[in-house]
Amino acid sequence: MRRTFGLELGTGLFMLLGLGALFFLSTQATNFSGLGSGPGYTVTAAFNNVGGLKKGAAVELGGVRIGTVSRIRLDPKSLQAIVTLRIDKRYNEIPTDSSAGILTRGLLGDQYVGITPGGSLKSLKNGDTIHFTQSAIVLEKLIGQFLFNKASSGGNSHAKP
Amino acid sequence: MLAEQTHLRRRVRTSLAGFGAAGLFSLRVMALSPRVLIRPRLVIEQVYSLGSRSATLVGFAGLFVGLVLALQLYGVLGRFGATSSLGPVVSVAVLRELGPVIAALLYAGRAGTALASEIGLMRTTEQLSAMEMMAIDPVNRVVAPRFVGGVIAVPVLTLIFDFLAILGAWAVAVKMMGMDAGVFWGQMHTTVSFRDDFINGIIKSAVFGLAVNLIAVYEGFTSLSTADGVARATTRTVVISSLAVLIFDFMLTAFMFRGI
């Protein structure tokens, strides 16, 4: 009897430890609450170029994370990238004339969607579209442009005198 | 020349037959596994001896892996001013790879060997034959409960490993290095995905559990009934199941985490 009691205690403790670990890992160490289509609403925004934006990227307003990018697809007619943003339902008073831009965290950081609030009294609802957008800045293009300008201005200054 | 050819042919044929026998045995064990529910007591005993008694080893391993990872990464990430991502880096590494793999390897060494040698010794001392004489199927009575117990134990051990590793990282980062606890947990909370990182890790450990336990049980059951045979079965269990874990890990990673 004593032996079997120890056995049951040992097994029970083991399973309990496992369950405790499961609980801890799912609530503390991962974004369990943000699983699937949790509470929130979706809005879409059309961009000319999304750059390196990926599904699951953050949506931020004033530096605070308010949602995630849930889908990126190309509209076959307008040939623009349609980005679907899932925004937490706590933030349901974002003006309809807000603008969305694809920004980069630091020089080499990951890309995220930054929202700049507008002044409208009406707020965005599920299925709405953000009309004012600013595409991702492609660094290579910028550098190319810069070099091109430099070269042409250098050529001019040489020709002038 | 001819003798060499026949020798080679025989070797190929025996190794193929070995694979076939192992496959058939695995199918038989899995088919009989649901029947252990009739005698849950046998499974509980195995969960205890295979799982509970490996928990100390796996738990300590997890704790120290977490401690050392945090210690190393704190220095490396500090060079780039990115210590705030210490939590997510440790957590992703442990949940996706280190937890399932190290727990399974330690399990193979700690419990897989015990499993193989126990069944092998039953074979040597003719206990299995005695059961067959009494019309008791040893696969049903001896092998299946051990297999099911082991399959339950491995994911639980992985959970314990993951938990203690993250706790170890916390201890180093927050308590030792004075990192802000809010940053440590908050970053982890927002970046580590429950489905992509955690669930996939647990699926991995379930696959490893199946593989390691099947190998251990098969090697024990088919061991030669000599002292040397049991020793060989034990060794082969560790070698084959360690390789199987690492190979399966690569295949599952290629399958699960492409592009994540």
GROMACS .gro file of C-alpha atoms in nm:
model
  421
    1MET     CA    1   0.000   0.000   0.000
    2ARG     CA    2   0.280   0.238   0.092
    3ARG     CA    3   0.458   0.172  -0.233
    4THR     CA    4   0.157   0.228  -0.450
    5PHE     CA    5   0.086   0.552  -0.264
    6GLY     CA    6   0.434   0.677  -0.347
    7LEU     CA    7   0.382   0.577  -0.708
    8GLU     CA    8   0.057   0.764  -0.737
    9LEU     CA    9   0.203   1.068  -0.566
   10GLY     CA   10   0.504   1.066  -0.795
   11THR     CA   11   0.297   1.033  -1.110
   12GLY     CA   12   0.048   1.294  -0.997
   13LEU     CA   13   0.324   1.539  -0.910
   14PHE     CA   14   0.488   1.481  -1.246
   15MET     CA   15   0.170   1.542  -1.443
   16LEU     CA   16   0.086   1.844  -1.228
   17LEU     CA   17   0.430   1.990  -1.293
   18GLY     CA   18   0.373   1.937  -1.664
   19LEU     CA   19   0.034   2.108  -1.653
   20GLY     CA   20   0.177   2.395  -1.449
   21ALA     CA   21   0.452   2.438  -1.706
   22LEU     CA   22   0.194   2.430  -1.986
   23PHE     CA   23  -0.010   2.699  -1.814
   24PHE     CA   24   0.293   2.916  -1.749
   25LEU     CA   25   0.432   2.881  -2.100
   26SER     CA   26   0.103   2.955  -2.270
   27THR     CA   27   0.009   3.255  -2.059
   28GLN     CA   28   0.344   3.413  -1.975
   29ALA     CA   29   0.590   3.321  -2.243
   30THR     CA   30   0.377   3.339  -2.558
   31ASN     CA   31   0.109   3.556  -2.714
   32PHE     CA   32  -0.164   3.307  -2.630
   33SER     CA   33  -0.424   3.581  -2.591
   34GLY     CA   34  -0.354   3.699  -2.944
   35LEU     CA   35  -0.429   3.358  -3.089
   36GLY     CA   36  -0.633   3.340  -3.408
   37SER     CA   37  -0.913   3.589  -3.459
   38GLY     CA   38  -0.930   3.716  -3.103
   39PRO     CA   39  -1.135   4.019  -3.008
   40GLY     CA   40  -1.073   4.297  -3.254
   41TYR     CA   41  -1.176   4.444  -3.585
   42THR     CA   42  -1.009   4.453  -3.925
   43VAL     CA   43  -0.946   4.743  -4.155
   44THR     CA   44  -0.768   4.741  -4.490
   45ALA     CA   45  -0.521   4.979  -4.646
   46ALA     CA   46  -0.388   4.987  -5.003
   47PHE     CA   47  -0.017   5.050  -5.051
   48ASN     CA   48   0.184   5.095  -5.371
   49ASN     CA   49   0.472   4.904  -5.217
   50VAL     CA   50   0.481   4.714  -4.889
   51GLY     CA   51   0.857   4.653  -4.900
   52GLY     CA   52   0.953   4.380  -4.657
   53LEU     CA   53   0.635   4.391  -4.449
   54LYS     CA   54   0.530   4.046  -4.334
   55LYS     CA   55   0.220   3.885  -4.197
   56GLY     CA   56   0.219   3.916  -3.820
   57ALA     CA   57   0.404   4.249  -3.820
   58ALA     CA   58   0.302   4.503  -3.560
   59VAL     CA   59   0.053   4.784  -3.608
   60GLU     CA   60   0.145   5.081  -3.393
   61LEU     CA   61  -0.006   5.411  -3.302
   62GLY     CA   62   0.213   5.654  -3.115
   63GLY     CA   63   0.466   5.378  -3.055
   64VAL     CA   64   0.214   5.153  -2.883
   65ARG     CA   65   0.126   4.820  -3.040
   66ILE     CA   66  -0.244   4.813  -3.118
   67GLY     CA   67  -0.271   4.519  -3.357
   68THR     CA   68  -0.109   4.299  -3.619
   69VAL     CA   69  -0.094   4.262  -3.996
   70SER     CA   70  -0.322   3.967  -4.062
   71ARG     CA   71  -0.305   3.947  -4.442
   72ILE     CA   72  -0.117   4.090  -4.739
   73ARG     CA   73  -0.244   4.038  -5.093
   74LEU     CA   74  -0.224   4.204  -5.432
   75ASP     CA   75  -0.538   4.355  -5.581
   76PRO     CA   76  -0.532   4.227  -5.942
   77LYS     CA   77  -0.717   4.534  -6.077
   78SER     CA   78  -0.551   4.830  -5.913
   79LEU     CA   79  -0.220   4.641  -5.879
   80GLN     CA   80  -0.182   4.769  -5.527
   81ALA     CA   81  -0.094   4.566  -5.220
   82ILE     CA   82  -0.394   4.535  -4.990
   83VAL     CA   83  -0.286   4.500  -4.629
   84THR     CA   84  -0.541   4.378  -4.375
   85LEU     CA   85  -0.484   4.507  -4.023
   86ARG     CA   86  -0.639   4.346  -3.719
   87ILE     CA   87  -0.671   4.605  -3.446
   88ASP     CA   88  -0.748   4.533  -3.083
   89LYS     CA   89  -1.107   4.616  -2.992
   90ARG     CA   90  -0.991   4.842  -2.708
   91TYR     CA   91  -0.878   5.094  -2.968
   92ASN     CA   92  -1.208   5.158  -3.143
   93GLU     CA   93  -1.188   5.535  -3.168
   94ILE     CA   94  -0.934   5.578  -3.444
   95PRO     CA   95  -1.054   5.855  -3.680
   96THR     CA   96  -1.152   5.753  -4.034
   97ASP     CA   97  -0.911   5.999  -4.193
   98SER     CA   98  -0.607   5.852  -4.015
   99SER     CA   99  -0.312   5.761  -4.232
  100ALA     CA  100  -0.109   5.441  -4.236
  101GLY     CA  101   0.257   5.418  -4.329
  102ILE     CA  102   0.504   5.134  -4.349
  103LEU     CA  103   0.796   5.224  -4.129
  104THR     CA  104   1.120   5.058  -4.031
  105ARG     CA  105   1.243   5.018  -3.678
  106GLY     CA  106   1.592   5.164  -3.688
  107LEU     CA  107   1.807   5.133  -3.999
  108LEU     CA  108   1.797   4.753  -4.023
  109GLY     CA  109   1.503   4.667  -3.799
  110ASP     CA  110   1.182   4.494  -3.896
  111GLN     CA  111   0.901   4.678  -4.068
  112TYR     CA  112   0.572   4.769  -3.910
  113VAL     CA  113   0.262   4.969  -3.991
  114GLY     CA  114   0.248   5.301  -3.814
  115ILE     CA  115  -0.086   5.481  -3.789
  116THR     CA  116  -0.107   5.857  -3.758
  117PRO     CA  117  -0.446   5.968  -3.628
  118GLY     CA  118  -0.650   6.220  -3.826
  119GLY     CA  119  -0.905   6.470  -3.706
  120SER     CA  120  -1.235   6.321  -3.814
  121LEU     CA  121  -1.504   6.267  -3.554
  122LYS     CA  122  -1.611   5.938  -3.709
  123SER     CA  123  -1.406   5.635  -3.612
  124LEU     CA  124  -1.293   5.331  -3.810
  125LYS     CA  125  -1.516   5.026  -3.799
  126ASN     CA  126  -1.479   4.664  -3.902
  127GLY     CA  127  -1.420   4.637  -4.278
  128ASP     CA  128  -1.334   5.005  -4.330
  129THR     CA  129  -1.048   5.122  -4.548
  130ILE     CA  130  -0.770   5.359  -4.456
  131HIS     CA  131  -0.738   5.591  -4.759
  132PHE     CA  132  -0.424   5.783  -4.677
  133THR     CA  133  -0.123   5.557  -4.703
  134GLN     CA  134   0.248   5.596  -4.731
  135SER     CA  135   0.446   5.314  -4.892
  136ALA     CA  136   0.757   5.157  -4.758
  137ILE     CA  137   1.080   5.338  -4.827
  138VAL     CA  138   1.306   5.114  -5.029
  139LEU     CA  139   1.656   5.191  -4.916
  140GLU     CA  140   1.821   5.078  -5.240
  141LYS     CA  141   1.607   5.320  -5.444
  142LEU     CA  142   1.691   5.601  -5.208
  143ILE     CA  143   2.062   5.529  -5.228
  144GLY     CA  144   2.038   5.498  -5.607
  145GLN     CA  145   1.861   5.832  -5.630
  146PHE     CA  146   2.112   5.995  -5.402
  147LEU     CA  147   2.406   5.866  -5.605
  148PHE     CA  148   2.238   5.971  -5.929
  149ASN     CA  149   2.177   6.324  -5.800
  150LYS     CA  150   2.530   6.345  -5.669
  151ALA     CA  151   2.672   6.234  -6.001
  152SER     CA  152   2.461   6.476  -6.208
  153SER     CA  153   2.527   6.771  -5.975
  154GLY     CA  154   2.896   6.683  -5.972
  155GLY     CA  155   2.891   6.685  -6.353
  156ASN     CA  156   2.721   7.027  -6.358
  157SER     CA  157   2.961   7.187  -6.120
  158HIS     CA  158   3.242   7.063  -6.340
  159ALA     CA  159   3.085   7.203  -6.653
  160LYS     CA  160   2.996   7.550  -6.514
  161PRO     CA  161   3.330   7.725  -6.481
  162MET     CA  162   3.382  -1.179  -5.666
  163LEU     CA  163   3.075  -1.396  -5.667
  164ALA     CA  164   3.111  -1.467  -5.298
  165GLU     CA  165   3.131  -1.094  -5.232
  166GLN     CA  166   2.816  -1.034  -5.431
  167THR     CA  167   2.616  -1.294  -5.246
  168HIS     CA  168   2.748  -1.159  -4.919
  169LEU     CA  169   2.639  -0.808  -5.012
  170ARG     CA  170   2.304  -0.934  -5.131
  171ARG     CA  171   2.249  -1.115  -4.805
  172ARG     CA  172   2.341  -0.809  -4.605
  173VAL     CA  173   2.102  -0.589  -4.801
  174ARG     CA  174   1.832  -0.848  -4.764
  175THR     CA  175   1.877  -0.886  -4.388
  176SER     CA  176   1.882  -0.513  -4.328
  177LEU     CA  177   1.569  -0.471  -4.540
  178ALA     CA  178   1.404  -0.752  -4.350
  179GLY     CA  179   1.508  -0.583  -4.027
  180PHE     CA  180   1.336  -0.263  -4.136
  181GLY     CA  181   1.027  -0.460  -4.229
  182ALA     CA  182   1.020  -0.643  -3.897
  183ALA     CA  183   1.062  -0.316  -3.706
  184GLY     CA  184   0.781  -0.157  -3.907
  185LEU     CA  185   0.546  -0.448  -3.850
  186PHE     CA  186   0.630  -0.456  -3.480
  187SER     CA  187   0.566  -0.080  -3.454
  188LEU     CA  188   0.229  -0.119  -3.621
  189ARG     CA  189   0.142  -0.402  -3.386
  190VAL     CA  190   0.241  -0.203  -3.076
  191MET     CA  191   0.041   0.098  -3.193
  192ALA     CA  192  -0.260  -0.114  -3.278
  193LEU     CA  193  -0.253  -0.270  -2.932
  194SER     CA  194  -0.193   0.063  -2.753
  195PRO     CA  195  -0.558   0.165  -2.711
  196ARG     CA  196  -0.618  -0.161  -2.525
  197VAL     CA  197  -0.401  -0.051  -2.232
  198LEU     CA  198  -0.695   0.165  -2.126
  199ILE     CA  199  -0.843  -0.153  -1.983
  200ARG     CA  200  -0.555  -0.162  -1.733
  201PRO     CA  201  -0.461   0.204  -1.674
  202ARG     CA  202  -0.267   0.099  -1.367
  203LEU     CA  203   0.008  -0.051  -1.582
  204VAL     CA  204   0.043   0.276  -1.774
  205ILE     CA  205   0.054   0.485  -1.457
  206GLU     CA  206   0.337   0.269  -1.328
  207GLN     CA  207   0.528   0.333  -1.648
  208VAL     CA  208   0.462   0.706  -1.649
  209TYR     CA  209   0.607   0.706  -1.300
  210SER     CA  210   0.918   0.503  -1.373
  211LEU     CA  211   0.987   0.653  -1.716
  212GLY     CA  212   0.858   1.007  -1.665
  213SER     CA  213   0.858   1.111  -1.300
  214ARG     CA  214   1.198   0.966  -1.233
  215SER     CA  215   1.349   1.139  -1.536
  216ALA     CA  216   1.197   1.473  -1.436
  217THR     CA  217   1.484   1.569  -1.204
  218LEU     CA  218   1.745   1.514  -1.473
  219VAL     CA  219   1.548   1.686  -1.749
  220GLY     CA  220   1.446   1.971  -1.520
  221PHE     CA  221   1.803   2.041  -1.410
  222ALA     CA  222   1.921   2.021  -1.771
  223GLY     CA  223   1.655   2.274  -1.868
  224LEU     CA  224   1.745   2.509  -1.588
  225PHE     CA  225   2.113   2.510  -1.677
  226VAL     CA  226   2.052   2.541  -2.051
  227GLY     CA  227   1.841   2.849  -1.976
  228LEU     CA  228   2.104   2.993  -1.744
  229VAL     CA  229   2.387   2.944  -1.990
  230LEU     CA  230   2.191   3.068  -2.292
  231ALA     CA  231   2.096   3.387  -2.112
  232LEU     CA  232   2.450   3.438  -1.989
  233GLN     CA  233   2.598   3.399  -2.339
  234LEU     CA  234   2.332   3.596  -2.520
  235TYR     CA  235   2.339   3.881  -2.271
  236GLY     CA  236   2.697   3.951  -2.374
  237VAL     CA  237   2.646   3.898  -2.746
  238LEU     CA  238   2.321   4.095  -2.770
  239GLY     CA  239   2.470   4.364  -2.550
  240ARG     CA  240   2.724   4.434  -2.823
  241PHE     CA  241   2.441   4.535  -3.054
  242GLY     CA  242   2.241   4.708  -2.785
  243ALA     CA  243   1.969   4.449  -2.825
  244THR     CA  244   1.949   4.298  -2.479
  245SER     CA  245   1.576   4.366  -2.482
  246SER     CA  246   1.534   4.075  -2.726
  247LEU     CA  247   1.707   3.834  -2.488
  248GLY     CA  248   1.373   3.695  -2.364
  249PRO     CA  249   1.231   3.621  -2.711
  250VAL     CA  250   1.558   3.473  -2.838
  251VAL     CA  251   1.592   3.233  -2.546
  252SER     CA  252   1.225   3.148  -2.553
  253VAL     CA  253   1.213   3.077  -2.928
  254ALA     CA  254   1.534   2.873  -2.917
  255VAL     CA  255   1.411   2.666  -2.625
  256LEU     CA  256   1.051   2.618  -2.736
  257ARG     CA  257   1.131   2.535  -3.097
  258GLU     CA  258   1.451   2.335  -3.077
  259LEU     CA  259   1.637   2.286  -2.752
  260GLY     CA  260   1.342   2.178  -2.539
  261PRO     CA  261   1.209   1.897  -2.759
  262VAL     CA  262   1.553   1.776  -2.873
  263ILE     CA  263   1.744   1.779  -2.544
  264ALA     CA  264   1.450   1.637  -2.349
  265ALA     CA  265   1.418   1.352  -2.600
  266LEU     CA  266   1.793   1.282  -2.602
  267LEU     CA  267   1.808   1.276  -2.223
  268TYR     CA  268   1.498   1.061  -2.213
  269ALA     CA  269   1.659   0.814  -2.454
  270GLY     CA  270   1.963   0.793  -2.229
  271ARG     CA  271   1.781   0.785  -1.899
  272ALA     CA  272   1.461   0.590  -1.969
  273GLY     CA  273   1.496   0.442  -2.317
  274THR     CA  274   1.790   0.231  -2.206
  275ALA     CA  275   1.605   0.115  -1.896
  276LEU     CA  276   1.310   0.020  -2.115
  277ALA     CA  277   1.523  -0.179  -2.358
  278SER     CA  278   1.727  -0.359  -2.095
  279GLU     CA  279   1.420  -0.441  -1.886
  280ILE     CA  280   1.237  -0.602  -2.177
  281GLY     CA  281   1.563  -0.760  -2.296
  282LEU     CA  282   1.616  -0.914  -1.955
  283MET     CA  283   1.261  -1.045  -1.956
  284ARG     CA  284   1.347  -1.209  -2.287
  285THR     CA  285   1.671  -1.352  -2.143
  286THR     CA  286   1.505  -1.491  -1.835
  287GLU     CA  287   1.231  -1.637  -2.054
  288GLN     CA  288   0.955  -1.439  -1.886
  289LEU     CA  289   0.819  -1.343  -2.224
  290SER     CA  290   0.811  -1.706  -2.337
  291ALA     CA  291   0.638  -1.798  -2.011
  292MET     CA  292   0.369  -1.542  -2.084
  293GLU     CA  293   0.323  -1.679  -2.433
  294MET     CA  294   0.284  -2.026  -2.281
  295MET     CA  295   0.003  -1.889  -2.064
  296ALA     CA  296  -0.158  -1.745  -2.376
  297ILE     CA  297  -0.082  -1.390  -2.263
  298ASP     CA  298   0.041  -1.172  -2.546
  299PRO     CA  299   0.362  -1.009  -2.416
  300VAL     CA  300   0.323  -0.723  -2.664
  301ASN     CA  301  -0.015  -0.646  -2.514
  302ARG     CA  302   0.085  -0.697  -2.152
  303VAL     CA  303   0.448  -0.579  -2.135
  304VAL     CA  304   0.530  -0.370  -2.440
  305ALA     CA  305   0.216  -0.163  -2.499
  306PRO     CA  306   0.186  -0.012  -2.147
  307ARG     CA  307   0.554   0.082  -2.151
  308PHE     CA  308   0.518   0.237  -2.494
  309VAL     CA  309   0.209   0.439  -2.399
  310GLY     CA  310   0.364   0.549  -2.069
  311GLY     CA  311   0.675   0.666  -2.250
  312VAL     CA  312   0.477   0.848  -2.518
  313ILE     CA  313   0.288   1.038  -2.245
  314ALA     CA  314   0.608   1.113  -2.054
  315VAL     CA  315   0.816   1.276  -2.328
  316PRO     CA  316   0.598   1.583  -2.403
  317VAL     CA  317   0.547   1.640  -2.029
  318LEU     CA  318   0.924   1.628  -1.979
  319THR     CA  319   0.961   1.876  -2.265
  320LEU     CA  320   0.716   2.112  -2.095
  321ILE     CA  321   0.916   2.092  -1.773
  322PHE     CA  322   1.238   2.155  -1.963
  323ASP     CA  323   1.092   2.459  -2.144
  324PHE     CA  324   0.952   2.603  -1.823
  325LEU     CA  325   1.273   2.571  -1.624
  326ALA     CA  326   1.488   2.696  -1.913
  327ILE     CA  327   1.286   3.016  -1.940
  328LEU     CA  328   1.295   3.048  -1.561
  329GLY     CA  329   1.674   3.008  -1.573
  330ALA     CA  330   1.702   3.277  -1.839
  331TRP     CA  331   1.487   3.503  -1.625
  332ALA     CA  332   1.708   3.439  -1.322
  333VAL     CA  333   2.023   3.540  -1.512
  334ALA     CA  334   1.877   3.832  -1.705
  335VAL     CA  335   1.663   3.991  -1.436
  336LYS     CA  336   1.814   3.881  -1.106
  337MET     CA  337   2.182   3.864  -1.201
  338MET     CA  338   2.225   4.121  -1.478
  339GLY     CA  339   1.959   4.357  -1.353
  340MET     CA  340   1.752   4.364  -1.671
  341ASP     CA  341   1.403   4.505  -1.634
  342ALA     CA  342   1.154   4.226  -1.565
  343GLY     CA  343   0.883   4.405  -1.760
  344VAL     CA  344   1.099   4.423  -2.073
  345PHE     CA  345   1.198   4.057  -2.038
  346TRP     CA  346   0.843   3.923  -2.011
  347GLY     CA  347   0.676   4.187  -2.227
  348GLN     CA  348   0.902   4.130  -2.527
  349MET     CA  349   0.853   3.756  -2.494
  350HIS     CA  350   0.480   3.799  -2.463
  351THR     CA  351   0.446   4.001  -2.784
  352THR     CA  352   0.695   3.823  -3.011
  353VAL     CA  353   0.676   3.455  -2.924
  354SER     CA  354   0.390   3.290  -3.106
  355PHE     CA  355   0.177   3.035  -2.924
  356ARG     CA  356   0.096   2.838  -3.237
  357ASP     CA  357   0.414   2.873  -3.441
  358ASP     CA  358   0.664   2.833  -3.161
  359PHE     CA  359   0.502   2.655  -2.870
  360ILE     CA  360   0.258   2.414  -3.035
  361ASN     CA  361   0.507   2.316  -3.305
  362GLY     CA  362   0.763   2.238  -3.035
  363ILE     CA  363   0.516   2.013  -2.856
  364ILE     CA  364   0.427   1.837  -3.183
  365LYS     CA  365   0.799   1.778  -3.234
  366SER     CA  366   0.838   1.628  -2.889
  367ALA     CA  367   0.537   1.401  -2.946
  368VAL     CA  368   0.702   1.269  -3.264
  369PHE     CA  369   1.031   1.219  -3.080
  370GLY     CA  370   0.846   1.040  -2.802
  371LEU     CA  371   0.691   0.798  -3.050
  372ALA     CA  372   1.026   0.735  -3.221
  373VAL     CA  373   1.240   0.689  -2.910
  374ASN     CA  374   0.992   0.464  -2.735
  375LEU     CA  375   0.930   0.248  -3.041
  376ILE     CA  376   1.304   0.202  -3.091
  377ALA     CA  377   1.365   0.119  -2.724
  378VAL     CA  378   1.078  -0.126  -2.708
  379TYR     CA  379   1.172  -0.293  -3.036
  380GLU     CA  380   1.538  -0.329  -2.946
  381GLY     CA  381   1.451  -0.478  -2.608
  382PHE     CA  382   1.192  -0.713  -2.747
  383THR     CA  383   1.416  -0.847  -3.025
  384SER     CA  384   1.737  -0.863  -2.820
  385LEU     CA  385   1.929  -1.188  -2.815
  386SER     CA  386   1.871  -1.377  -2.495
  387THR     CA  387   2.225  -1.341  -2.364
  388ALA     CA  388   2.397  -1.088  -2.141
  389ASP     CA  389   2.576  -0.955  -2.447
  390GLY     CA  390   2.249  -0.935  -2.638
  391VAL     CA  391   2.091  -0.716  -2.370
  392ALA     CA  392   2.397  -0.493  -2.357
  393ARG     CA  393   2.387  -0.454  -2.733
  394ALA     CA  394   2.015  -0.378  -2.735
  395THR     CA  395   2.071  -0.104  -2.477
  396THR     CA  396   2.354   0.051  -2.674
  397ARG     CA  397   2.167   0.032  -3.002
  398THR     CA  398   1.868   0.201  -2.838
  399VAL     CA  399   2.072   0.506  -2.742
  400VAL     CA  400   2.256   0.525  -3.073
  401ILE     CA  401   1.960   0.477  -3.303
  402SER     CA  402   1.713   0.686  -3.106
  403SER     CA  403   1.957   0.977  -3.069
  404LEU     CA  404   2.017   0.978  -3.443
  405ALA     CA  405   1.645   0.940  -3.508
  406VAL     CA  406   1.568   1.240  -3.288
  407LEU     CA  407   1.822   1.459  -3.466
  408ILE     CA  408   1.714   1.349  -3.815
  409PHE     CA  409   1.344   1.387  -3.739
  410ASP     CA  410   1.421   1.726  -3.589
  411PHE     CA  411   1.572   1.845  -3.914
  412MET     CA  412   1.284   1.710  -4.121
  413LEU     CA  413   1.017   1.854  -3.893
  414THR     CA  414   1.193   2.190  -3.880
  415ALA     CA  415   1.215   2.200  -4.259
  416PHE     CA  416   0.847   2.118  -4.274
  417MET     CA  417   0.718   2.345  -3.996
  418PHE     CA  418   0.933   2.652  -3.988
  419ARG     CA  419   0.994   2.730  -4.354
  420GLY     CA  420   0.958   3.102  -4.386
  421ILE     CA  421   0.861   3.168  -4.026
   0.00000   0.00000   0.00000
